[in-house]
Short mmCIF file of C-alpha atoms in Angstrom, two decimals:
data_model
loop_
_atom_site.label_atom_id
_atom_site.label_comp_id
_atom_site.label_asym_id
_atom_site.label_seq_id
_atom_site.Cartn_x
_atom_site.Cartn_y
_atom_site.Cartn_z
CA MET A 127 0.04 -0.03 0.00
CA ALA A 128 1.46 3.34 -0.99
CA THR A 129 2.55 5.72 1.77
CA ASP A 130 0.41 8.53 0.49
CA ASN A 131 -2.60 6.38 1.21
CA LEU A 132 -1.79 6.33 4.89
CA LYS A 133 -4.55 8.49 6.29
CA VAL A 134 -2.39 10.30 8.84
CA LEU A 135 0.16 11.44 6.23
CA ASN A 136 -2.53 12.36 3.73
CA ALA A 137 -4.33 14.33 6.51
CA LEU A 138 -1.13 16.36 7.15
CA ASP A 139 -0.57 17.01 3.44
CA VAL A 140 -4.06 18.37 2.85
CA ALA A 141 -4.71 20.00 6.27
CA LYS A 142 -5.86 23.60 6.17
CA THR A 143 -3.51 26.13 7.84
CA GLN A 144 -4.45 25.84 11.55
CA TRP A 145 -3.38 27.35 14.85
CA TYR A 146 -0.97 24.44 15.47
CA HIS A 147 1.03 25.40 12.28
CA PHE A 148 1.62 28.86 13.75
CA THR A 149 2.46 27.42 17.13
CA ALA A 150 5.03 25.16 15.56
CA ILE A 151 6.48 28.14 13.65
CA ILE A 152 6.86 30.15 16.86
CA ILE A 153 8.28 27.23 18.89
CA ALA A 154 10.84 26.32 16.19
CA GLY A 155 11.33 29.97 15.19
CA MET A 156 12.28 31.13 18.67
CA GLY A 157 15.13 28.66 18.50
CA PHE A 158 16.37 30.44 15.35
CA PHE A 159 15.76 33.83 16.94
CA THR A 160 18.12 32.68 19.71
CA ASP A 161 20.60 31.20 17.23
CA ALA A 162 20.91 34.45 15.31
CA TYR A 163 21.07 36.59 18.43
CA ASP A 164 23.87 34.42 19.87
CA LEU A 165 25.90 33.97 16.67
CA PHE A 166 25.77 37.68 15.61
CA CYS A 167 25.89 39.48 18.99
CA ILE A 168 29.62 38.74 19.46
CA SER A 169 30.42 41.11 16.61
CA LEU A 170 28.77 43.93 18.66
CA VAL A 171 31.20 43.53 21.56
CA THR A 172 34.62 42.45 20.06
CA LYS A 173 35.79 46.08 19.83
CA MET A 174 34.96 46.55 23.48
CA LEU A 175 36.82 43.31 24.43
CA GLY A 176 39.92 44.72 22.69
CA ARG A 177 39.67 48.02 24.59
CA ILE A 178 39.18 46.31 28.00
CA TYR A 179 41.68 43.44 27.78
CA TYR A 180 44.28 44.50 25.12
CA HIS A 181 44.95 48.18 25.94
CA VAL A 182 48.45 49.29 25.07
CA ASP A 183 49.76 52.27 27.07
CA GLY A 184 50.83 55.15 24.73
CA SER A 185 49.10 53.76 21.68
CA PRO A 186 47.37 56.35 19.52
CA LYS A 187 44.45 53.91 18.97
CA PRO A 188 42.39 51.89 21.38
CA GLY A 189 43.40 48.26 22.03
CA THR A 190 42.10 45.58 19.62
CA LEU A 191 41.91 41.78 19.80
CA PRO A 192 45.05 40.29 18.23
CA PRO A 193 44.18 38.41 14.93
CA ASN A 194 44.50 34.92 16.42
CA VAL A 195 42.27 35.83 19.46
CA SER A 196 39.77 37.67 17.20
CA ALA A 197 39.51 34.64 14.95
CA ALA A 198 39.01 32.37 17.89
CA VAL A 199 36.33 34.52 19.57
CA ASN A 200 34.40 35.09 16.30
CA GLY A 201 34.89 31.64 14.85
CA VAL A 202 34.71 29.14 17.68
CA ALA A 203 30.84 29.22 17.69
CA LEU A 204 30.86 28.52 13.92
CA CYS A 205 33.04 25.42 14.50
CA GLY A 206 30.71 24.31 17.33
CA THR A 207 27.68 24.88 14.99
CA LEU A 208 29.24 22.69 12.26
CA ALA A 209 29.87 19.82 14.77
CA GLY A 210 26.36 20.23 16.22
CA GLN A 211 24.70 20.04 12.85
CA LEU A 212 26.30 16.75 12.06
CA PHE A 213 25.76 15.19 15.48
CA PHE A 214 22.18 16.29 16.21
CA GLY A 215 21.18 15.71 12.56
CA TRP A 216 22.20 12.09 12.93
CA LEU A 217 20.71 11.83 16.44
CA GLY A 218 17.37 13.27 15.19
CA ASP A 219 17.00 10.33 12.83
CA LYS A 220 18.13 7.77 15.39
CA MET A 221 16.18 8.90 18.43
CA GLY A 222 13.46 11.03 17.06
CA ARG A 223 13.08 14.79 16.50
CA LYS A 224 11.18 15.55 19.72
CA ARG A 225 13.56 13.70 22.12
CA VAL A 226 16.53 15.65 21.01
CA TYR A 227 14.80 18.96 20.41
CA GLY A 228 14.68 20.11 24.11
CA LEU A 229 18.34 19.22 24.58
CA THR A 230 19.63 21.62 21.97
CA LEU A 231 17.62 24.45 23.56
CA MET A 232 18.88 23.67 27.06
CA LEU A 233 22.46 23.58 25.88
CA MET A 234 21.98 26.97 24.17
CA SER A 235 20.55 28.47 27.37
CA VAL A 236 23.15 27.18 29.69
CA CYS A 237 26.06 28.19 27.44
CA SER A 238 24.59 31.64 26.71
CA LEU A 239 24.61 32.36 30.41
CA ALA A 240 28.01 30.78 30.96
CA SER A 241 29.65 32.72 28.12
CA GLY A 242 29.11 35.96 30.12
CA LEU A 243 31.11 34.46 33.04
CA SER A 244 34.93 34.32 33.43
CA PHE A 245 37.36 32.13 35.34
CA GLY A 246 39.90 34.80 36.34
CA SER A 247 40.43 38.37 35.16
CA GLU A 248 43.49 37.98 33.02
CA PRO A 249 42.92 38.40 29.16
CA LYS A 250 44.01 34.83 28.50
CA SER A 251 41.57 33.26 31.03
CA VAL A 252 38.66 35.49 29.99
CA MET A 253 39.08 34.66 26.27
CA ALA A 254 39.63 30.94 27.05
CA THR A 255 36.36 30.80 29.06
CA LEU A 256 34.49 32.79 26.41
CA CYS A 257 35.70 30.47 23.64
CA PHE A 258 34.97 27.30 25.54
CA PHE A 259 31.39 28.20 26.22
CA ARG A 260 30.78 29.64 22.78
CA PHE A 261 31.94 26.40 21.18
CA TRP A 262 29.27 24.51 23.14
CA LEU A 263 26.73 27.28 22.54
CA GLY A 264 27.46 26.77 18.77
CA PHE A 265 27.07 23.00 19.29
CA GLY A 266 23.54 23.50 20.55
CA ILE A 267 22.74 26.06 17.78
CA GLY A 268 23.92 23.54 15.27
CA GLY A 269 21.36 20.99 16.41
CA ASP A 270 18.62 23.46 15.89
CA TYR A 271 19.16 23.63 12.13
CA PRO A 272 18.30 20.05 11.10
CA LEU A 273 15.75 19.49 13.86
CA SER A 274 13.77 22.71 13.39
CA ALA A 275 13.69 22.36 9.55
CA THR A 276 12.74 18.68 9.72
CA ILE A 277 9.97 19.14 12.37
CA MET A 278 8.45 22.09 10.45
CA SER A 279 8.53 20.18 7.10
CA GLU A 280 7.00 17.06 8.63
CA TYR A 281 4.18 19.03 10.38
CA ALA A 282 3.35 21.25 7.37
CA ASN A 283 0.81 20.81 4.60
CA LYS A 284 2.20 20.54 1.11
CA LYS A 285 0.57 23.77 -0.13
CA THR A 286 2.33 26.13 2.31
CA ARG A 287 5.18 23.96 3.55
CA GLY A 288 7.89 26.19 1.94
CA ALA A 289 6.54 29.37 3.58
CA PHE A 290 6.30 27.62 7.02
CA ILE A 291 9.96 26.38 6.91
CA ALA A 292 11.14 29.73 5.54
CA ALA A 293 9.19 31.58 8.30
CA VAL A 294 11.12 29.53 10.95
CA PHE A 295 14.40 30.52 9.32
CA ALA A 296 13.26 34.16 8.92
CA MET A 297 13.10 34.54 12.63
CA GLN A 298 16.95 34.89 12.36
CA GLY A 299 16.31 38.41 11.00
CA PHE A 300 14.41 39.34 14.16
CA GLY A 301 17.14 37.78 16.31
CA ILE A 302 19.81 39.92 14.65
CA LEU A 303 17.57 43.00 14.91
CA SER A 304 16.82 42.35 18.62
CA GLY A 305 20.51 41.87 19.40
CA GLY A 306 21.33 45.27 17.88
CA ILE A 307 18.38 47.04 19.63
CA PHE A 308 19.18 45.51 22.98
CA ALA A 309 22.87 46.41 22.75
CA MET A 310 21.81 49.98 21.92
CA ILE A 311 19.56 50.19 25.00
CA ILE A 312 22.16 48.71 27.34
CA SER A 313 25.03 50.88 25.99
CA ALA A 314 22.97 54.05 26.02
CA ALA A 315 21.88 53.41 29.60
CA PHE A 316 25.43 52.73 30.82
CA ASN A 317 26.83 55.77 28.79
CA ALA A 318 24.31 58.06 30.42
CA ARG A 319 25.04 56.73 33.89
CA PHE A 320 28.80 56.35 33.61
CA LYS A 321 30.20 59.33 31.66
CA ALA A 322 33.67 58.76 30.11
CA PRO A 323 35.93 60.93 27.93
CA THR A 324 36.90 59.86 24.38
CA TYR A 325 40.10 57.81 23.86
CA GLU A 326 42.10 60.75 22.48
CA VAL A 327 41.27 62.86 25.55
CA ASP A 328 42.04 60.15 28.17
CA PRO A 329 42.93 56.61 26.95
CA ILE A 330 42.57 55.01 30.33
CA ALA A 331 39.36 56.73 31.52
CA SER A 332 37.71 56.25 28.11
CA THR A 333 36.97 52.62 29.09
CA ALA A 334 34.79 52.96 32.20
CA PRO A 335 35.28 49.96 34.62
CA GLN A 336 31.50 49.29 34.27
CA ALA A 337 31.99 48.57 30.56
CA ASP A 338 33.00 45.03 31.57
CA TYR A 339 29.38 44.38 32.49
CA ILE A 340 28.01 45.41 29.16
CA TRP A 341 29.42 42.66 26.92
CA ARG A 342 28.53 40.04 29.56
CA ILE A 343 24.85 41.24 29.76
CA ILE A 344 24.54 41.33 25.95
CA LEU A 345 25.88 37.73 25.59
CA MET A 346 23.92 36.37 28.53
CA LEU A 347 20.59 37.66 27.40
CA GLY A 348 20.62 35.08 24.54
CA ALA A 349 19.41 32.53 27.08
CA LEU A 350 16.02 34.34 27.66
CA PRO A 351 14.13 33.56 24.37
CA ALA A 352 15.40 29.93 24.48
CA LEU A 353 14.13 29.44 28.09
CA LEU A 354 10.75 30.98 27.20
CA THR A 355 9.99 28.26 24.66
CA PHE A 356 11.66 25.33 26.44
CA TYR A 357 8.43 24.05 28.00
CA TRP A 358 6.53 24.22 24.70
CA ARG A 359 9.13 22.25 22.90
CA LEU A 360 8.84 19.47 25.48
CA LYS A 361 5.06 19.46 24.95
CA MET A 362 5.24 19.09 21.16
CA PRO A 363 4.32 15.49 19.97
CA GLU A 364 6.78 13.55 17.79
CA THR A 365 6.17 14.20 14.09
CA ALA A 366 3.74 11.77 12.55
CA ARG A 367 6.13 10.98 9.64
CA TYR A 368 8.89 9.97 12.06
CA THR A 369 6.54 7.84 14.25
CA ALA A 370 4.88 6.16 11.25
CA LEU A 371 7.75 5.73 8.79
CA VAL A 372 10.82 5.46 11.05
CA ALA A 373 9.55 4.24 14.47
CA LYS A 374 6.76 2.28 12.60
CA ASN A 375 4.12 3.00 15.24
CA MET A 376 1.18 3.89 13.12
CA LYS A 377 -1.26 3.86 16.09
CA GLN A 378 0.79 6.48 17.97
CA ALA A 379 1.17 8.65 14.89
CA ALA A 380 -2.62 8.59 14.34
CA ALA A 381 -3.29 9.42 18.02
CA ASP A 382 -0.80 12.31 18.03
CA MET A 383 -2.07 13.84 14.80
CA SER A 384 -5.71 13.42 15.84
CA LYS A 385 -4.96 15.66 18.75
CA VAL A 386 -3.00 18.20 16.79
CA LEU A 387 -5.40 18.35 13.80
CA GLN A 388 -8.45 17.91 15.97
CA VAL A 389 -9.98 15.21 13.71
CA ASP A 390 -10.28 11.50 14.16
CA ILE A 391 -7.71 9.54 12.17
CA GLU A 392 -7.89 5.75 12.19
CA ALA A 393 -4.67 3.83 12.90
CA GLU A 394 -3.56 1.67 9.94
CA GLN A 395 -0.87 -0.47 11.43
CA GLN A 396 -1.09 -3.14 8.78
CA LYS A 397 -0.41 -0.58 6.00
CA VAL A 398 2.83 0.73 7.34
CA GLU A 399 4.68 -2.61 7.50
CA PRO A 400 5.11 -3.09 3.79
CA THR A 401 5.69 0.64 3.28
CA VAL A 402 8.64 0.86 5.58
CA GLU A 403 10.19 -2.51 5.72
CA GLN A 404 10.14 -4.06 2.32
CA LYS A 405 12.03 -1.92 -0.20
CA ASN A 406 12.75 1.51 1.26
CA SER A 407 15.43 0.74 3.83
CA PHE A 408 18.68 1.70 2.15
CA GLY A 409 21.25 3.64 4.22
CA LEU A 410 23.12 6.86 3.68
CA PHE A 411 26.25 5.14 2.39
CA SER A 412 24.48 2.69 0.09
CA LYS A 413 24.67 2.58 -3.72
CA GLN A 414 20.94 3.05 -3.79
CA PHE A 415 21.17 6.30 -1.83
CA LEU A 416 23.91 7.44 -4.14
CA HIS A 417 21.87 6.56 -7.21
CA ARG A 418 18.62 8.25 -5.95
CA HIS A 419 19.83 11.18 -3.88
CA GLY A 420 23.55 11.47 -4.45
CA LEU A 421 23.28 14.45 -6.84
CA HIS A 422 20.58 15.96 -4.58
CA LEU A 423 22.91 15.91 -1.63
CA LEU A 424 25.77 17.27 -3.72
CA GLY A 425 23.39 20.07 -4.82
CA THR A 426 22.28 21.01 -1.31
CA THR A 427 25.78 20.83 0.27
CA SER A 428 27.57 22.78 -2.52
CA THR A 429 24.97 25.58 -2.81
CA TRP A 430 24.88 26.10 0.90
CA PHE A 431 28.72 26.02 1.06
CA LEU A 432 29.09 28.55 -1.70
CA LEU A 433 26.29 30.83 -0.34
CA ASP A 434 27.87 31.00 3.09
CA ILE A 435 31.30 31.95 1.74
CA ALA A 436 29.73 35.01 0.25
CA PHE A 437 27.22 35.69 3.09
CA TYR A 438 29.79 35.55 5.95
CA SER A 439 32.41 37.57 4.02
CA GLN A 440 30.24 40.69 4.55
CA ASN A 441 32.50 41.74 7.46
CA LEU A 442 35.15 42.43 4.81
CA PHE A 443 33.82 45.86 4.00
CA GLN A 444 31.25 46.50 6.70
CA LYS A 445 33.67 48.52 8.80
CA ASP A 446 34.69 50.59 5.66
CA ILE A 447 31.14 51.33 4.81
CA PHE A 448 30.04 52.29 8.29
CA SER A 449 33.07 54.58 8.70
CA ALA A 450 32.66 56.15 5.22
CA ILE A 451 29.00 57.18 5.73
CA GLY A 452 29.70 58.45 9.26
CA TRP A 453 27.76 55.78 11.15
CA ILE A 454 30.92 54.82 13.00
CA PRO A 455 33.54 57.59 13.50
CA PRO A 456 37.19 56.75 14.16
CA ALA A 457 37.64 54.67 17.35
CA LYS A 458 39.83 57.24 19.08
CA THR A 459 37.01 59.86 18.90
CA MET A 460 34.68 57.66 21.05
CA ASN A 461 34.70 56.11 24.48
CA ALA A 462 34.37 52.31 24.80
CA ILE A 463 30.57 52.33 25.53
CA GLU A 464 29.68 54.80 22.81
CA GLU A 465 31.56 52.58 20.33
CA VAL A 466 29.30 49.56 21.20
CA PHE A 467 26.20 51.89 20.69
CA ARG A 468 27.44 53.08 17.22
CA ILE A 469 28.29 49.57 16.02
CA ALA A 470 24.90 48.22 17.25
CA ARG A 471 23.02 51.06 15.56
CA ALA A 472 24.77 50.45 12.22
CA GLN A 473 24.04 46.70 12.30
CA THR A 474 20.42 47.35 13.29
CA LEU A 475 19.95 49.62 10.29
CA ILE A 476 21.43 47.11 7.94
CA ALA A 477 19.20 44.35 9.42
CA LEU A 478 16.14 46.61 9.16
CA CYS A 479 16.76 47.70 5.57
CA SER A 480 17.98 44.52 3.85
CA THR A 481 18.20 41.44 6.08
CA VAL A 482 14.67 41.29 7.55
CA PRO A 483 12.78 42.29 4.34
CA GLY A 484 14.73 39.72 2.26
CA TYR A 485 13.73 36.84 4.56
CA TRP A 486 10.02 37.72 4.49
CA PHE A 487 9.98 38.18 0.75
CA THR A 488 11.01 34.56 0.56
CA VAL A 489 8.25 33.53 2.96
CA ALA A 490 5.69 35.40 0.79
CA PHE A 491 6.77 33.99 -2.61
CA ILE A 492 8.39 30.58 -2.03
CA ASP A 493 5.14 28.61 -2.61
CA ILE A 494 4.16 30.81 -5.50
CA ILE A 495 7.32 30.91 -7.71
CA GLY A 496 9.10 27.90 -6.15
CA ARG A 497 12.40 27.24 -4.41
CA PHE A 498 14.42 26.72 -7.60
CA ALA A 499 13.46 30.10 -9.13
CA ILE A 500 14.18 31.98 -5.94
CA GLN A 501 17.59 30.38 -5.42
CA LEU A 502 18.59 30.86 -9.06
CA MET A 503 17.42 34.51 -9.02
CA GLY A 504 19.18 35.16 -5.69
CA PHE A 505 22.52 33.76 -6.86
CA PHE A 506 22.18 35.69 -10.20
CA PHE A 507 21.66 39.05 -8.57
CA MET A 508 24.31 38.41 -5.96
CA THR A 509 26.79 37.71 -8.82
CA ILE A 510 25.77 40.83 -10.69
CA PHE A 511 25.95 43.14 -7.60
CA MET A 512 29.29 41.63 -6.43
CA PHE A 513 30.90 42.20 -9.83
CA ALA A 514 29.32 45.70 -9.92
CA LEU A 515 31.06 46.44 -6.58
CA ALA A 516 34.30 44.85 -7.67
CA PHE A 517 35.32 46.05 -11.09
CA PRO A 518 34.80 49.79 -10.48
CA TYR A 519 35.95 49.46 -6.87
CA ASN A 520 38.19 52.57 -7.19
CA HIS A 521 35.17 54.52 -8.23
CA TRP A 522 33.18 53.40 -5.13
CA SER A 523 36.10 54.13 -2.83
CA HIS A 524 35.72 57.91 -3.44
CA LYS A 525 33.75 59.58 -0.62
CA ASP A 526 31.10 61.08 -2.94
CA ASN A 527 30.23 57.59 -4.28
CA ARG A 528 30.04 55.71 -0.98
CA ILE A 529 26.17 56.00 -0.66
CA GLY A 530 25.94 54.04 -3.98
CA PHE A 531 28.29 51.45 -2.60
CA VAL A 532 26.09 51.03 0.48
CA ILE A 533 22.96 50.58 -1.75
CA MET A 534 24.69 47.94 -3.85
CA TYR A 535 26.00 46.25 -0.71
CA SER A 536 22.45 46.23 0.81
CA LEU A 537 20.97 44.77 -2.39
CA THR A 538 23.54 41.98 -2.43
CA PHE A 539 22.31 40.80 1.01
CA PHE A 540 18.71 41.41 0.22
CA PHE A 541 19.02 38.95 -2.57
CA ALA A 542 20.98 36.55 -0.39
CA ASN A 543 18.01 36.50 1.99
CA PHE A 544 15.34 36.60 -0.78
CA GLY A 545 17.32 33.83 -2.42
CA PRO A 546 19.73 31.06 -1.44
CA ASN A 547 20.15 31.89 2.27
CA ALA A 548 16.54 30.84 2.82
CA THR A 549 16.12 28.14 0.13
CA THR A 550 19.24 26.26 1.08
CA PHE A 551 17.65 25.84 4.52
CA VAL A 552 14.26 24.78 3.16
CA VAL A 553 15.05 22.29 0.41
CA PRO A 554 17.15 19.70 2.36
CA ALA A 555 14.14 19.29 4.71
CA GLU A 556 11.93 18.27 1.86
CA ILE A 557 13.76 15.98 -0.62
CA PHE A 558 15.27 13.13 1.42
CA PRO A 559 13.58 10.01 2.97
CA ALA A 560 12.15 10.40 6.50
CA ARG A 561 14.70 8.14 8.14
CA LEU A 562 17.60 10.15 6.64
CA ARG A 563 15.96 13.58 6.43
CA SER A 564 17.50 15.12 9.59
CA THR A 565 21.00 13.59 8.85
CA CYS A 566 21.00 14.94 5.29
CA HIS A 567 19.83 18.36 6.39
CA GLY A 568 22.64 18.38 9.12
CA ILE A 569 25.28 17.42 6.44
CA SER A 570 24.00 20.21 4.09
CA ALA A 571 23.95 22.75 6.95
CA ALA A 572 27.47 21.70 8.14
CA SER A 573 28.71 22.21 4.60
CA GLY A 574 27.29 25.76 4.82
CA LYS A 575 29.03 26.40 8.13
CA LEU A 576 32.34 25.29 6.54
CA GLY A 577 31.69 27.91 3.89
CA ALA A 578 31.01 30.44 6.64
CA ILE A 579 34.36 29.71 8.22
CA VAL A 580 36.08 30.20 4.83
CA GLY A 581 34.12 33.34 4.20
CA ALA A 582 34.60 34.93 7.62
CA PHE A 583 38.25 34.12 8.10
CA GLY A 584 39.77 33.13 4.74
CA PHE A 585 38.65 36.38 3.22
CA LEU A 586 39.56 38.38 6.25
CA TYR A 587 43.20 37.47 5.42
CA LEU A 588 42.73 37.58 1.61
CA ALA A 589 41.16 41.05 1.60
CA GLN A 590 44.21 42.61 3.35
CA ASN A 591 46.11 45.20 1.34
CA GLN A 592 48.67 43.86 -1.17
CA ASP A 593 51.24 46.11 0.56
CA LYS A 594 52.07 44.53 3.89
CA ALA A 595 52.78 47.94 5.34
CA LYS A 596 49.11 48.99 4.73
CA ALA A 597 47.55 45.71 6.07
CA ASP A 598 45.81 45.62 9.38
CA ALA A 599 48.09 45.09 12.38
CA GLY A 600 49.16 41.47 12.75
CA TYR A 601 47.87 40.43 9.30
CA PRO A 602 50.03 39.35 6.30
CA ALA A 603 49.57 40.97 2.93
CA GLY A 604 46.54 39.77 0.96
CA ILE A 605 45.06 40.20 -2.51
CA GLY A 606 43.07 43.36 -1.66
CA VAL A 607 39.37 44.08 -1.40
CA LYS A 608 38.80 44.49 -5.11
CA ASN A 609 40.26 41.07 -6.01
CA SER A 610 38.42 39.53 -3.07
CA LEU A 611 35.08 40.91 -4.42
CA ILE A 612 35.80 39.52 -7.86
CA LEU A 613 36.48 36.10 -6.24
CA LEU A 614 33.19 36.32 -4.31
CA GLY A 615 31.42 37.11 -7.58
CA VAL A 616 32.85 33.89 -9.04
CA VAL A 617 31.67 31.98 -5.95
CA ASN A 618 28.15 33.27 -6.42
CA PHE A 619 28.19 32.24 -10.10
CA LEU A 620 29.31 28.74 -9.07
CA GLY A 621 26.36 28.65 -6.60
CA LEU A 622 24.05 29.48 -9.53
CA LEU A 623 25.42 26.57 -11.58
CA PHE A 624 25.15 24.02 -8.70
CA THR A 625 21.49 25.10 -8.16
CA PHE A 626 20.63 22.99 -11.22
CA LEU A 627 21.32 19.87 -9.19
CA VAL A 628 18.59 20.75 -6.69
CA PRO A 629 15.03 19.53 -7.56
CA GLU A 630 11.89 21.68 -7.23
CA SER A 631 9.64 20.52 -4.32
CA LYS A 632 6.83 23.11 -4.55
CA GLY A 633 3.37 21.58 -4.13
CA LYS A 634 4.68 17.96 -3.80
CA SER A 635 4.31 15.74 -0.73
CA LEU A 636 7.49 14.75 1.21
CA GLU A 637 7.00 11.10 0.17
CA GLU A 638 6.68 12.04 -3.47
CA MET A 639 9.98 14.08 -3.32
CA SER A 640 11.93 11.37 -1.44
CA GLY A 641 10.65 8.52 -3.60
CA GLU A 642 9.10 6.66 -0.63
CA ASN A 643 5.82 6.30 -2.50
CA GLU A 644 7.57 4.59 -5.44
CA ASP A 645 9.24 2.06 -3.05
CA ALA A 646 5.98 1.21 -1.42
CA ASN A 647 4.33 0.54 -4.76
CA GLU A 648 7.02 -1.70 -6.12
#
């Protein structure tokens, strides 16, 4: 008997949009809200960490984190995320989505709180503590990627599934936005209460002793949204597709979904046995998987890898843009707390103008024009805008032309979010068999995080001036920003080409996409 004839799965596919869909979006989405807050808030406080712990007496500029420390502080969470995506993706298929789901949230909450603590007051011990807990924070965040995507795809109806999964991912935008707003509120309050001169007036007094509380409070607040939804995650039933197709308990699947959909669904225990056991039981490393889904997995991993190289390389020219348009004046003209406020304000404006709208454009259109079209369009425009920034880079570097540069830069990341940044998250949750869905999503996401590490750190070194004397302190000579932008344009174009390996899943059931129906009919 074909899987799509199982009443519980059919009921899910054709269910009207109900309250439980929105509940699932909020429960899963708050995890992504927390993920984005935790991953991106570190960039708001790294300048302050440099001022507090790496001040050099007599230096004309405030202290900054040495390159190796900066790379560790900013990158350790990405490494943790990569490991977490692989581990929890695999565990979600072995133990079930629900059983692992609360664990990732608890890990995120505990490590968010702990990352604001320090064992000792020496720079080395503070940074070591911060890096240790941010690795495990990243590990928890990593688990949220495959589990949230898989849970949402397995709960959703086939008509609006893309929008629901994209809406979960779009909560990242609000997480980034909230991080910036909260950092502005905290820094403004501290700046009003503890007045301090600028660095050029008094280098020592420009960093008020109370500044050490600010970065800790900003990092620790990441635990709050996670804790707020922890109870509701524990109350969610296991997805019917996992219970029926992997755990093979049709009776429990029918009971769970009857409660959720508020309709009576008969258990069909006899129908699930041939469906699951007979033909459709090949593993991840089998020839059968390679034949059926090998190119699909190559498509999802390669596009996510290439997208994240470009997406996370944005810190290349962020500081130049913000300085050029006056959002962030030279560091020596501010005190430590004011600098946090200025950086947070700049990031909030970018999130408001390009990041958040891009995500929600995807939510609005993904089930109308499809995943493939949105991803292809996104990579196409990212390629165009990156080359448009790169080839006339000397033109953009003149002060009079910097506003044009900012517009082009914003459009690049608008089309990343209304494009592959959202679709690379959605598609792996739809096209693989239920028993491998979480694992394959985790592999795809981990590939993306590998790209993020290349983008954030490889290009940080590559983009340094070709003249070592003009490179940032502690960095070797690179290929320059212009050549880096050209390279990123090529990366985006490769993403466009690899998109052709990814199938369109709009309007199709998960079993239809994964081929589980065909197996059951053989």
